[in-house]
Amino acid sequence: MASSSAPWGELPELKEKLKGLEEQKAAVLVLSEIGPRELILLGELNKDLDRVQAAITALSSGSSHLLEEATRKATIGAVEIILKKQKLTITSIKDVGVRLMESSDTDSAFFEERLAGYDDAAANLFLQSTMGQQVQQQWAAASKEKDLQACLNTIVPLLLSRCHGESRKYWDTSGSGLRGTELRIDCTVSDGPCCPAHVVTYAEAKFTLISATDQAEAVGQLWQRVEQLSSDQDMRDTWTVATISKNHVQFWYLKRSQHACKCTPLVSFSLSTTSPGFQMWHRWLASTSQALGYLPPELPSPISFGNEQRMHVTAKVCDNSSKLESSSMLHGKVMVFLGKLSDNSPAVAKLPATHALLKQEENNISQISKWPELTGSVVILRGVGQTKSFSRPILILQPVGRLIPYCIEHEALLTLITQFTCIVEQLSIRGYLHGDLSYYNLLQHVDSEGRHHDDQGMRALLVDMQTLMPLREVTCSLMLILQQIQYFIFQVFTQHVNVVVQAAQADFTTGTPLFMGLNVIRKQGHCVSTELETLMYVLIFTLSGGILPWRHLDSDDHNLSSVKCGVMTSSSEFFRRVLTYVPKKCWDVLDRLRKLFFTPDYSTDVTCAKFTAELHL
């Protein structure tokens, strides 16, 4: 079976390793039947193939830029590529864990002092309850890691509610769309909001922690989450977190600097009040946020806007201007907050990076609000507010959306993508493109009570209108006529009209590199087709749980265009690096979309009608 921890060496050795992996994969693909076990094996082989190919590319090109970017952006397929003593080494998640295990001190007394006291009465009350007894039976019968995850989904929320009431929330991030969960940490606890800035602590489940490999992989994933949360919790320095298996639990004190980390030994665990591991688990969940290293984000004071209206801020959603998020964020920080208006309806407060960008987004949203066909599908501006916390004004926006969860049913996801396709079409008919479609800007609508709709009633919501751009060239004169006619006539006729538009060619790119269309990367301009191409990448990203083959590259890297083109133009590469990461029932629709854009040659004339037809063929 493929190993994610194989030793890496010089170029000839890497090429030999690549050949061996390809032979292993070929042996699997010729099997008469490919079942779940074979798919898991293919996934592991693909991860190793990605890492080896990345190493060969970096060594062959001698590109230090590639090494630095891979280090900064690495995820599950290639955690980090670093240059050490002029030689390339690849460090997997497991290797990160090994390094932490070797450099950390085992110090049980340290955790005894920090964790809350054990409440025997509360633990007994939980375990003797009907739900507690059911979970004990499920835990005892568990035969794989997913069984343990399902039990944690029940255990952790119940214990949290008994210890903290409503002030502490549990989020099953193993299948959620919480930003930064590409590594699928199994359970996350926040101080309320489902946002990276509000994560208090988290745990990783493994079916067993007996072997050093299992321990190292679990600890490596814990550390990777620290790196992911650091940008949203920039004042925090320590995290007290856990790994848990069917029979053991271990606690870790991780520091941002990775120096002086501490851990407990493996402690025996069972769902019993006499189990030392259960007692520590209960104490960990009962501990205060401060004891676990959490620092609540600074929230702005109430925001005043309009005619004596106010917004009370309840959560920080985003505080980031990294290229990892969007190349359009050029200066300063972009801050986004959730809150409630005076009428108790949910709203978003957004502080763009500069005052000029705020005015640009304000003007764009004001323009869109005049188009009735987009009502409810894009954010609207409730007002421009002021708060004592910031010197610059801040935008107040509604409605509110949430990230699309990775665990969404694929039919519901296709429905959402279809709705976003309609939004792209309506914008283009009005003479505009969004310019930064991405997983983070294509949201699921949340209603006035703050609840998201179920799979049957999902509604798409497009946000971040800062990059809205006018089209330079209109190749269908009928579009100009359509803009002048009444809305009800517009609805009848536009569904039968294919409008082809082209944006101005530019020597810069806007958008999120992970999802950019090929022509945008090549600085040949945006068009409706590149917007639709981006929707295809968002679809793949969501179905695969946040995995795209070019995830370690950005728009400034000359390899991004070639890697993306190589994957999308080759059916075998597309299978190897994309399809093996997504549910098999989605293979046909993804391959049809790939062919629409890349067969026989790369196309920039894909229309909304063609795209929608392939989605639902």
PDB file of C-alpha atoms in Angstrom, residues 19-300:
ATOM      1  CA  LYS A  19       7.857   4.950 -11.686  1.00  0.00           C
ATOM      2  CA  GLY A  20       7.165   2.513  -8.850  1.00  0.00           C
ATOM      3  CA  LEU A  21       4.051   4.401  -7.749  1.00  0.00           C
ATOM      4  CA  GLU A  22       2.724   4.507 -11.317  1.00  0.00           C
ATOM      5  CA  GLU A  23       3.212   0.743 -11.593  1.00  0.00           C
ATOM      6  CA  GLN A  24       1.309   0.221  -8.326  1.00  0.00           C
ATOM      7  CA  LYS A  25      -1.537   2.351  -9.584  1.00  0.00           C
ATOM      8  CA  ALA A  26      -1.645   0.573 -12.933  1.00  0.00           C
ATOM      9  CA  ALA A  27      -1.990  -2.743 -11.094  1.00  0.00           C
ATOM     10  CA  VAL A  28      -5.050  -1.397  -9.243  1.00  0.00           C
ATOM     11  CA  LEU A  29      -6.710   0.091 -12.331  1.00  0.00           C
ATOM     12  CA  VAL A  30      -6.643  -3.210 -14.241  1.00  0.00           C
ATOM     13  CA  LEU A  31      -8.705  -4.944 -11.577  1.00  0.00           C
ATOM     14  CA  SER A  32     -12.067  -6.166 -12.827  1.00  0.00           C
ATOM     15  CA  GLU A  33     -13.847  -4.449  -9.956  1.00  0.00           C
ATOM     16  CA  ILE A  34     -12.804  -1.344  -8.071  1.00  0.00           C
ATOM     17  CA  GLY A  35     -14.461  -1.273  -4.662  1.00  0.00           C
ATOM     18  CA  PRO A  36     -14.183   1.048  -1.627  1.00  0.00           C
ATOM     19  CA  ARG A  37     -10.860  -0.431  -0.517  1.00  0.00           C
ATOM     20  CA  GLU A  38      -9.363   0.067  -3.971  1.00  0.00           C
ATOM     21  CA  LEU A  39     -10.619   3.663  -4.084  1.00  0.00           C
ATOM     22  CA  ILE A  40      -8.916   4.375  -0.761  1.00  0.00           C
ATOM     23  CA  LEU A  41      -5.711   2.842  -2.117  1.00  0.00           C
ATOM     24  CA  LEU A  42      -5.980   4.933  -5.284  1.00  0.00           C
ATOM     25  CA  GLY A  43      -6.400   8.052  -3.169  1.00  0.00           C
ATOM     26  CA  GLU A  44      -3.264   7.250  -1.185  1.00  0.00           C
ATOM     27  CA  LEU A  45      -1.312   6.513  -4.359  1.00  0.00           C
ATOM     28  CA  ASN A  46      -2.457   9.792  -5.893  1.00  0.00           C
ATOM     29  CA  LYS A  47      -1.268  11.723  -2.845  1.00  0.00           C
ATOM     30  CA  ASP A  48       2.183  10.155  -3.121  1.00  0.00           C
ATOM     31  CA  LEU A  49       2.274  10.721  -6.882  1.00  0.00           C
ATOM     32  CA  ASP A  50       1.417  14.402  -6.339  1.00  0.00           C
ATOM     33  CA  ARG A  51       4.197  14.816  -3.790  1.00  0.00           C
ATOM     34  CA  VAL A  52       6.851  13.076  -5.871  1.00  0.00           C
ATOM     35  CA  GLN A  53       5.886  14.971  -9.027  1.00  0.00           C
ATOM     36  CA  ALA A  54       6.006  18.267  -7.116  1.00  0.00           C
ATOM     37  CA  ALA A  55       9.481  17.393  -5.854  1.00  0.00           C
ATOM     38  CA  ILE A  56      10.702  16.444  -9.343  1.00  0.00           C
ATOM     39  CA  THR A  57       9.294  19.687 -10.786  1.00  0.00           C
ATOM     40  CA  ALA A  58      10.957  21.777  -8.081  1.00  0.00           C
ATOM     41  CA  LEU A  59      14.319  20.026  -8.389  1.00  0.00           C
ATOM     42  CA  SER A  60      14.267  20.164 -12.183  1.00  0.00           C
ATOM     43  CA  SER A  61      13.436  23.880 -12.289  1.00  0.00           C
ATOM     44  CA  GLY A  62      15.582  24.884  -9.320  1.00  0.00           C
ATOM     45  CA  SER A  63      12.726  27.204  -8.398  1.00  0.00           C
ATOM     46  CA  SER A  64      13.070  28.504  -4.856  1.00  0.00           C
ATOM     47  CA  HIS A  65       9.779  30.354  -5.423  1.00  0.00           C
ATOM     48  CA  LEU A  66       8.003  27.044  -5.942  1.00  0.00           C
ATOM     49  CA  LEU A  67       9.504  25.674  -2.744  1.00  0.00           C
ATOM     50  CA  GLU A  68       8.491  28.733  -0.720  1.00  0.00           C
ATOM     51  CA  GLU A  69       4.939  28.734  -2.077  1.00  0.00           C
ATOM     52  CA  ALA A  70       4.552  24.999  -1.525  1.00  0.00           C
ATOM     53  CA  THR A  71       5.714  25.465   2.054  1.00  0.00           C
ATOM     54  CA  ARG A  72       3.223  28.294   2.649  1.00  0.00           C
ATOM     55  CA  LYS A  73       0.226  26.716   1.007  1.00  0.00           C
ATOM     56  CA  ALA A  74       0.664  23.013   1.523  1.00  0.00           C
ATOM     57  CA  THR A  75      -2.312  20.846   2.554  1.00  0.00           C
ATOM     58  CA  ILE A  76      -3.099  17.151   2.740  1.00  0.00           C
ATOM     59  CA  GLY A  77      -1.412  16.071  -0.519  1.00  0.00           C
ATOM     60  CA  ALA A  78       1.883  17.863   0.061  1.00  0.00           C
ATOM     61  CA  VAL A  79       2.134  19.299   3.502  1.00  0.00           C
ATOM     62  CA  GLU A  80       5.314  21.248   3.128  1.00  0.00           C
ATOM     63  CA  ILE A  81       8.264  21.341   0.770  1.00  0.00           C
ATOM     64  CA  ILE A  82      11.339  22.874   2.324  1.00  0.00           C
ATOM     65  CA  LEU A  83      14.868  23.541   1.274  1.00  0.00           C
ATOM     66  CA  LYS A  84      17.421  22.257   3.768  1.00  0.00           C
ATOM     67  CA  LYS A  85      21.187  22.250   3.167  1.00  0.00           C
ATOM     68  CA  GLN A  86      20.542  22.880  -0.557  1.00  0.00           C
ATOM     69  CA  LYS A  87      18.632  19.588  -0.815  1.00  0.00           C
ATOM     70  CA  LEU A  88      14.906  19.145  -1.268  1.00  0.00           C
ATOM     71  CA  THR A  89      13.012  17.200   1.373  1.00  0.00           C
ATOM     72  CA  ILE A  90       9.280  16.644   1.585  1.00  0.00           C
ATOM     73  CA  THR A  91       7.673  16.639   5.009  1.00  0.00           C
ATOM     74  CA  SER A  92       4.348  14.850   5.331  1.00  0.00           C
ATOM     75  CA  ILE A  93       1.759  15.358   8.044  1.00  0.00           C
ATOM     76  CA  LYS A  94       3.163  12.315   9.793  1.00  0.00           C
ATOM     77  CA  ASP A  95       6.699  13.744   9.693  1.00  0.00           C
ATOM     78  CA  VAL A  96       5.458  16.967  11.274  1.00  0.00           C
ATOM     79  CA  GLY A  97       3.898  14.840  14.016  1.00  0.00           C
ATOM     80  CA  VAL A  98       7.112  12.857  14.507  1.00  0.00           C
ATOM     81  CA  ARG A  99       9.086  16.077  14.892  1.00  0.00           C
ATOM     82  CA  LEU A 100       6.637  17.363  17.511  1.00  0.00           C
ATOM     83  CA  MET A 101       6.644  14.050  19.387  1.00  0.00           C
ATOM     84  CA  GLU A 102      10.448  14.006  19.497  1.00  0.00           C
ATOM     85  CA  SER A 103      10.807  17.624  20.638  1.00  0.00           C
ATOM     86  CA  SER A 104       7.918  17.819  23.146  1.00  0.00           C
ATOM     87  CA  ASP A 105       8.033  17.078  26.868  1.00  0.00           C
ATOM     88  CA  THR A 106       5.692  14.544  28.467  1.00  0.00           C
ATOM     89  CA  ASP A 107       4.344  16.425  31.487  1.00  0.00           C
ATOM     90  CA  SER A 108       1.144  15.108  33.085  1.00  0.00           C
ATOM     91  CA  ALA A 109       1.443  17.495  36.034  1.00  0.00           C
ATOM     92  CA  PHE A 110       1.264  20.476  33.656  1.00  0.00           C
ATOM     93  CA  PHE A 111      -2.178  19.375  32.411  1.00  0.00           C
ATOM     94  CA  GLU A 112      -3.355  18.449  35.921  1.00  0.00           C
ATOM     95  CA  GLU A 113      -2.830  22.067  36.943  1.00  0.00           C
ATOM     96  CA  ARG A 114      -4.507  23.584  33.878  1.00  0.00           C
ATOM     97  CA  LEU A 115      -7.599  21.451  33.303  1.00  0.00           C
ATOM     98  CA  ALA A 116     -10.822  21.887  35.256  1.00  0.00           C
ATOM     99  CA  GLY A 117     -11.638  19.629  38.165  1.00  0.00           C
ATOM    100  CA  TYR A 118     -13.484  16.377  37.508  1.00  0.00           C
ATOM    101  CA  ASP A 119     -17.226  16.474  38.228  1.00  0.00           C
ATOM    102  CA  ASP A 120     -18.078  12.865  39.063  1.00  0.00           C
ATOM    103  CA  ALA A 121     -21.789  13.579  39.576  1.00  0.00           C
ATOM    104  CA  ALA A 122     -22.179  15.292  36.191  1.00  0.00           C
ATOM    105  CA  ALA A 123     -20.271  12.494  34.426  1.00  0.00           C
ATOM    106  CA  ASN A 124     -22.439   9.836  36.068  1.00  0.00           C
ATOM    107  CA  LEU A 125     -25.594  11.725  35.165  1.00  0.00           C
ATOM    108  CA  PHE A 126     -24.534  11.748  31.516  1.00  0.00           C
ATOM    109  CA  LEU A 127     -23.432   8.098  31.330  1.00  0.00           C
ATOM    110  CA  GLN A 128     -26.558   6.826  33.104  1.00  0.00           C
ATOM    111  CA  SER A 129     -28.915   8.748  30.819  1.00  0.00           C
ATOM    112  CA  THR A 130     -30.645   6.962  27.949  1.00  0.00           C
ATOM    113  CA  MET A 131     -28.463   8.751  25.413  1.00  0.00           C
ATOM    114  CA  GLY A 132     -25.331   8.026  27.430  1.00  0.00           C
ATOM    115  CA  GLN A 133     -26.084   4.311  27.544  1.00  0.00           C
ATOM    116  CA  GLN A 134     -26.746   4.221  23.793  1.00  0.00           C
ATOM    117  CA  VAL A 135     -23.429   5.937  23.081  1.00  0.00           C
ATOM    118  CA  GLN A 136     -21.585   3.502  25.361  1.00  0.00           C
ATOM    119  CA  GLN A 137     -22.962   0.612  23.302  1.00  0.00           C
ATOM    120  CA  GLN A 138     -22.047   2.344  20.024  1.00  0.00           C
ATOM    121  CA  TRP A 139     -18.517   3.101  21.242  1.00  0.00           C
ATOM    122  CA  ALA A 140     -17.993  -0.503  22.352  1.00  0.00           C
ATOM    123  CA  ALA A 141     -19.232  -1.775  18.964  1.00  0.00           C
ATOM    124  CA  ALA A 142     -17.162   0.700  16.903  1.00  0.00           C
ATOM    125  CA  SER A 143     -15.031  -1.014  14.273  1.00  0.00           C
ATOM    126  CA  LYS A 144     -13.612   1.967  12.366  1.00  0.00           C
ATOM    127  CA  GLU A 145     -12.724   5.632  12.787  1.00  0.00           C
ATOM    128  CA  LYS A 146     -16.022   6.890  11.368  1.00  0.00           C
ATOM    129  CA  ASP A 147     -17.910   5.028  14.111  1.00  0.00           C
ATOM    130  CA  LEU A 148     -15.918   6.946  16.717  1.00  0.00           C
ATOM    131  CA  GLN A 149     -16.602  10.240  14.918  1.00  0.00           C
ATOM    132  CA  ALA A 150     -20.347   9.512  14.981  1.00  0.00           C
ATOM    133  CA  CYS A 151     -20.176   8.870  18.738  1.00  0.00           C
ATOM    134  CA  LEU A 152     -18.225  12.096  19.306  1.00  0.00           C
ATOM    135  CA  ASN A 153     -20.999  13.951  17.483  1.00  0.00           C
ATOM    136  CA  THR A 154     -23.265  12.879  20.346  1.00  0.00           C
ATOM    137  CA  ILE A 155     -20.892  12.861  23.325  1.00  0.00           C
ATOM    138  CA  VAL A 156     -19.201  16.234  22.926  1.00  0.00           C
ATOM    139  CA  PRO A 157     -22.322  18.439  22.477  1.00  0.00           C
ATOM    140  CA  LEU A 158     -24.017  16.811  25.494  1.00  0.00           C
ATOM    141  CA  LEU A 159     -20.993  17.253  27.754  1.00  0.00           C
ATOM    142  CA  LEU A 160     -20.492  20.829  26.573  1.00  0.00           C
ATOM    143  CA  SER A 161     -24.111  21.749  27.287  1.00  0.00           C
ATOM    144  CA  ARG A 162     -23.845  20.294  30.800  1.00  0.00           C
ATOM    145  CA  CYS A 163     -20.581  22.155  31.493  1.00  0.00           C
ATOM    146  CA  HIS A 164     -21.142  25.479  29.725  1.00  0.00           C
ATOM    147  CA  GLY A 165     -24.810  25.776  28.743  1.00  0.00           C
ATOM    148  CA  GLU A 166     -25.178  27.661  25.466  1.00  0.00           C
ATOM    149  CA  SER A 167     -21.900  29.556  25.698  1.00  0.00           C
ATOM    150  CA  ARG A 168     -19.850  26.766  24.081  1.00  0.00           C
ATOM    151  CA  LYS A 169     -20.762  25.140  20.753  1.00  0.00           C
ATOM    152  CA  TYR A 170     -19.628  21.942  19.088  1.00  0.00           C
ATOM    153  CA  TRP A 171     -19.186  21.831  15.325  1.00  0.00           C
ATOM    154  CA  ASP A 172     -18.716  18.600  13.402  1.00  0.00           C
ATOM    155  CA  THR A 173     -15.991  19.953  11.138  1.00  0.00           C
ATOM    156  CA  SER A 174     -15.219  16.528   9.682  1.00  0.00           C
ATOM    157  CA  GLY A 175     -17.799  17.342   7.000  1.00  0.00           C
ATOM    158  CA  SER A 176     -18.455  21.043   7.327  1.00  0.00           C
ATOM    159  CA  GLY A 177     -17.575  23.957   5.127  1.00  0.00           C
ATOM    160  CA  LEU A 178     -15.810  25.795   7.926  1.00  0.00           C
ATOM    161  CA  ARG A 179     -12.949  27.603   6.234  1.00  0.00           C
ATOM    162  CA  GLY A 180      -9.635  25.932   6.912  1.00  0.00           C
ATOM    163  CA  THR A 181     -10.996  22.410   7.375  1.00  0.00           C
ATOM    164  CA  GLU A 182      -9.371  20.853   4.336  1.00  0.00           C
ATOM    165  CA  LEU A 183      -7.656  18.474   6.764  1.00  0.00           C
ATOM    166  CA  ARG A 184     -11.016  17.406   8.188  1.00  0.00           C
ATOM    167  CA  ILE A 185     -10.303  17.709  11.922  1.00  0.00           C
ATOM    168  CA  ASP A 186     -12.969  15.537  13.515  1.00  0.00           C
ATOM    169  CA  CYS A 187     -14.471  17.817  16.155  1.00  0.00           C
ATOM    170  CA  THR A 188     -14.149  21.511  16.877  1.00  0.00           C
ATOM    171  CA  VAL A 189     -15.415  23.524  19.839  1.00  0.00           C
ATOM    172  CA  SER A 190     -16.077  27.256  19.536  1.00  0.00           C
ATOM    173  CA  ASP A 191     -17.383  29.945  21.871  1.00  0.00           C
ATOM    174  CA  GLY A 192     -20.540  30.126  19.763  1.00  0.00           C
ATOM    175  CA  PRO A 193     -20.061  31.134  16.126  1.00  0.00           C
ATOM    176  CA  CYS A 194     -18.865  28.624  13.527  1.00  0.00           C
ATOM    177  CA  CYS A 195     -15.896  30.775  12.523  1.00  0.00           C
ATOM    178  CA  PRO A 196     -12.129  30.185  12.649  1.00  0.00           C
ATOM    179  CA  ALA A 197     -11.618  33.235  14.868  1.00  0.00           C
ATOM    180  CA  HIS A 198     -13.890  31.695  17.524  1.00  0.00           C
ATOM    181  CA  VAL A 199     -12.447  28.164  17.686  1.00  0.00           C
ATOM    182  CA  VAL A 200     -11.594  27.349  21.325  1.00  0.00           C
ATOM    183  CA  THR A 201     -10.221  23.821  20.960  1.00  0.00           C
ATOM    184  CA  TYR A 202     -10.451  20.715  18.790  1.00  0.00           C
ATOM    185  CA  ALA A 203      -9.666  16.997  18.667  1.00  0.00           C
ATOM    186  CA  GLU A 204      -8.600  14.447  16.077  1.00  0.00           C
ATOM    187  CA  ALA A 205      -9.960  10.894  16.210  1.00  0.00           C
ATOM    188  CA  LYS A 206      -8.085   7.781  15.106  1.00  0.00           C
ATOM    189  CA  PHE A 207      -9.400   4.266  15.518  1.00  0.00           C
ATOM    190  CA  THR A 208      -6.175   3.337  17.237  1.00  0.00           C
ATOM    191  CA  LEU A 209      -3.247   5.306  18.654  1.00  0.00           C
ATOM    192  CA  ILE A 210      -1.111   2.276  19.482  1.00  0.00           C
ATOM    193  CA  SER A 211       1.406   2.617  16.652  1.00  0.00           C
ATOM    194  CA  ALA A 212       3.839   5.508  16.343  1.00  0.00           C
ATOM    195  CA  THR A 213       2.512   6.132  12.821  1.00  0.00           C
ATOM    196  CA  ASP A 214      -1.053   6.630  14.030  1.00  0.00           C
ATOM    197  CA  GLN A 215       0.082   8.948  16.811  1.00  0.00           C
ATOM    198  CA  ALA A 216       2.285  10.986  14.472  1.00  0.00           C
ATOM    199  CA  GLU A 217      -0.458  11.439  11.855  1.00  0.00           C
ATOM    200  CA  ALA A 218      -2.935  12.570  14.509  1.00  0.00           C
ATOM    201  CA  VAL A 219      -0.483  15.043  16.049  1.00  0.00           C
ATOM    202  CA  GLY A 220       0.515  16.295  12.592  1.00  0.00           C
ATOM    203  CA  GLN A 221      -3.127  17.086  11.846  1.00  0.00           C
ATOM    204  CA  LEU A 222      -3.476  18.893  15.178  1.00  0.00           C
ATOM    205  CA  TRP A 223      -0.476  21.055  14.310  1.00  0.00           C
ATOM    206  CA  GLN A 224      -1.705  21.750  10.787  1.00  0.00           C
ATOM    207  CA  ARG A 225      -4.908  23.157  12.264  1.00  0.00           C
ATOM    208  CA  VAL A 226      -2.832  25.500  14.443  1.00  0.00           C
ATOM    209  CA  GLU A 227      -1.227  26.850  11.282  1.00  0.00           C
ATOM    210  CA  GLN A 228      -4.621  27.265   9.629  1.00  0.00           C
ATOM    211  CA  LEU A 229      -6.127  29.123  12.589  1.00  0.00           C
ATOM    212  CA  SER A 230      -3.145  31.388  13.191  1.00  0.00           C
ATOM    213  CA  SER A 231      -4.182  34.037  10.666  1.00  0.00           C
ATOM    214  CA  ASP A 232      -7.647  34.355  12.239  1.00  0.00           C
ATOM    215  CA  GLN A 233      -6.381  34.171  15.842  1.00  0.00           C
ATOM    216  CA  ASP A 234      -3.269  36.269  15.439  1.00  0.00           C
ATOM    217  CA  MET A 235      -3.041  37.171  19.141  1.00  0.00           C
ATOM    218  CA  ARG A 236      -3.235  33.558  20.331  1.00  0.00           C
ATOM    219  CA  ASP A 237      -0.053  31.686  21.197  1.00  0.00           C
ATOM    220  CA  THR A 238      -1.140  28.297  22.614  1.00  0.00           C
ATOM    221  CA  TRP A 239      -3.712  25.564  21.933  1.00  0.00           C
ATOM    222  CA  THR A 240      -4.645  22.752  24.355  1.00  0.00           C
ATOM    223  CA  VAL A 241      -6.057  20.034  22.106  1.00  0.00           C
ATOM    224  CA  ALA A 242      -6.539  16.272  22.010  1.00  0.00           C
ATOM    225  CA  THR A 243      -6.222  13.065  20.035  1.00  0.00           C
ATOM    226  CA  ILE A 244      -8.614  10.238  20.868  1.00  0.00           C
ATOM    227  CA  SER A 245      -9.003   6.609  19.830  1.00  0.00           C
ATOM    228  CA  LYS A 246     -11.299   3.786  20.911  1.00  0.00           C
ATOM    229  CA  ASN A 247      -9.054   2.885  23.835  1.00  0.00           C
ATOM    230  CA  HIS A 248      -6.770   5.876  24.419  1.00  0.00           C
ATOM    231  CA  VAL A 249      -6.689   9.654  24.652  1.00  0.00           C
ATOM    232  CA  GLN A 250      -3.753  12.070  24.638  1.00  0.00           C
ATOM    233  CA  PHE A 251      -3.660  15.811  25.271  1.00  0.00           C
ATOM    234  CA  TRP A 252      -1.302  18.298  23.657  1.00  0.00           C
ATOM    235  CA  TYR A 253      -0.203  21.814  24.550  1.00  0.00           C
ATOM    236  CA  LEU A 254       0.914  23.312  21.238  1.00  0.00           C
ATOM    237  CA  LYS A 255       2.682  26.666  20.883  1.00  0.00           C
ATOM    238  CA  ARG A 256       2.713  28.810  17.778  1.00  0.00           C
ATOM    239  CA  SER A 257       6.511  28.846  17.857  1.00  0.00           C
ATOM    240  CA  GLN A 258       6.522  25.021  17.998  1.00  0.00           C
ATOM    241  CA  HIS A 259       9.000  25.275  20.912  1.00  0.00           C
ATOM    242  CA  ALA A 260       8.374  23.918  24.417  1.00  0.00           C
ATOM    243  CA  CYS A 261       5.255  21.954  23.420  1.00  0.00           C
ATOM    244  CA  LYS A 262       3.966  19.461  25.977  1.00  0.00           C
ATOM    245  CA  CYS A 263       1.819  16.344  26.010  1.00  0.00           C
ATOM    246  CA  THR A 264       0.423  13.696  28.307  1.00  0.00           C
ATOM    247  CA  PRO A 265       1.295  10.033  27.827  1.00  0.00           C
ATOM    248  CA  LEU A 266      -1.356   7.893  26.162  1.00  0.00           C
ATOM    249  CA  VAL A 267      -4.124   7.486  28.751  1.00  0.00           C
ATOM    250  CA  SER A 268      -6.490   4.504  28.677  1.00  0.00           C
ATOM    251  CA  PHE A 269     -10.000   5.533  27.618  1.00  0.00           C
ATOM    252  CA  SER A 270     -13.479   4.048  27.834  1.00  0.00           C
ATOM    253  CA  LEU A 271     -16.926   5.531  28.444  1.00  0.00           C
ATOM    254  CA  SER A 272     -16.818   4.886  32.169  1.00  0.00           C
ATOM    255  CA  THR A 273     -16.460   7.168  35.182  1.00  0.00           C
ATOM    256  CA  THR A 274     -13.559   5.001  36.372  1.00  0.00           C
ATOM    257  CA  SER A 275     -11.628   5.492  33.114  1.00  0.00           C
ATOM    258  CA  PRO A 276      -8.670   7.908  33.590  1.00  0.00           C
ATOM    259  CA  GLY A 277      -8.982   8.940  29.939  1.00  0.00           C
ATOM    260  CA  PHE A 278     -12.694   9.732  30.215  1.00  0.00           C
ATOM    261  CA  GLN A 279     -12.067  11.766  33.372  1.00  0.00           C
ATOM    262  CA  MET A 280      -9.426  13.850  31.561  1.00  0.00           C
ATOM    263  CA  TRP A 281     -11.665  14.218  28.486  1.00  0.00           C
ATOM    264  CA  HIS A 282     -14.498  15.465  30.709  1.00  0.00           C
ATOM    265  CA  ARG A 283     -12.132  17.889  32.485  1.00  0.00           C
ATOM    266  CA  TRP A 284     -10.812  19.154  29.137  1.00  0.00           C
ATOM    267  CA  LEU A 285     -14.307  19.932  27.875  1.00  0.00           C
ATOM    268  CA  ALA A 286     -15.238  21.549  31.203  1.00  0.00           C
ATOM    269  CA  SER A 287     -12.156  23.825  31.238  1.00  0.00           C
ATOM    270  CA  THR A 288     -12.467  27.548  30.660  1.00  0.00           C
ATOM    271  CA  SER A 289     -11.600  28.988  27.268  1.00  0.00           C
ATOM    272  CA  GLN A 290      -8.685  30.880  28.801  1.00  0.00           C
ATOM    273  CA  ALA A 291      -7.230  27.680  30.297  1.00  0.00           C
ATOM    274  CA  LEU A 292      -7.218  26.155  26.803  1.00  0.00           C
ATOM    275  CA  GLY A 293      -5.294  29.153  25.399  1.00  0.00           C
ATOM    276  CA  TYR A 294      -8.229  30.841  23.663  1.00  0.00           C
ATOM    277  CA  LEU A 295      -8.361  34.631  23.332  1.00  0.00           C
ATOM    278  CA  PRO A 296     -11.759  35.937  22.187  1.00  0.00           C
ATOM    279  CA  PRO A 297     -11.453  38.115  19.075  1.00  0.00           C
ATOM    280  CA  GLU A 298     -11.820  41.839  19.554  1.00  0.00           C
ATOM    281  CA  LEU A 299     -15.261  42.809  18.313  1.00  0.00           C
ATOM    282  CA  PRO A 300     -16.114  46.394  17.353  1.00  0.00           C
TER     283      PRO A 300
END
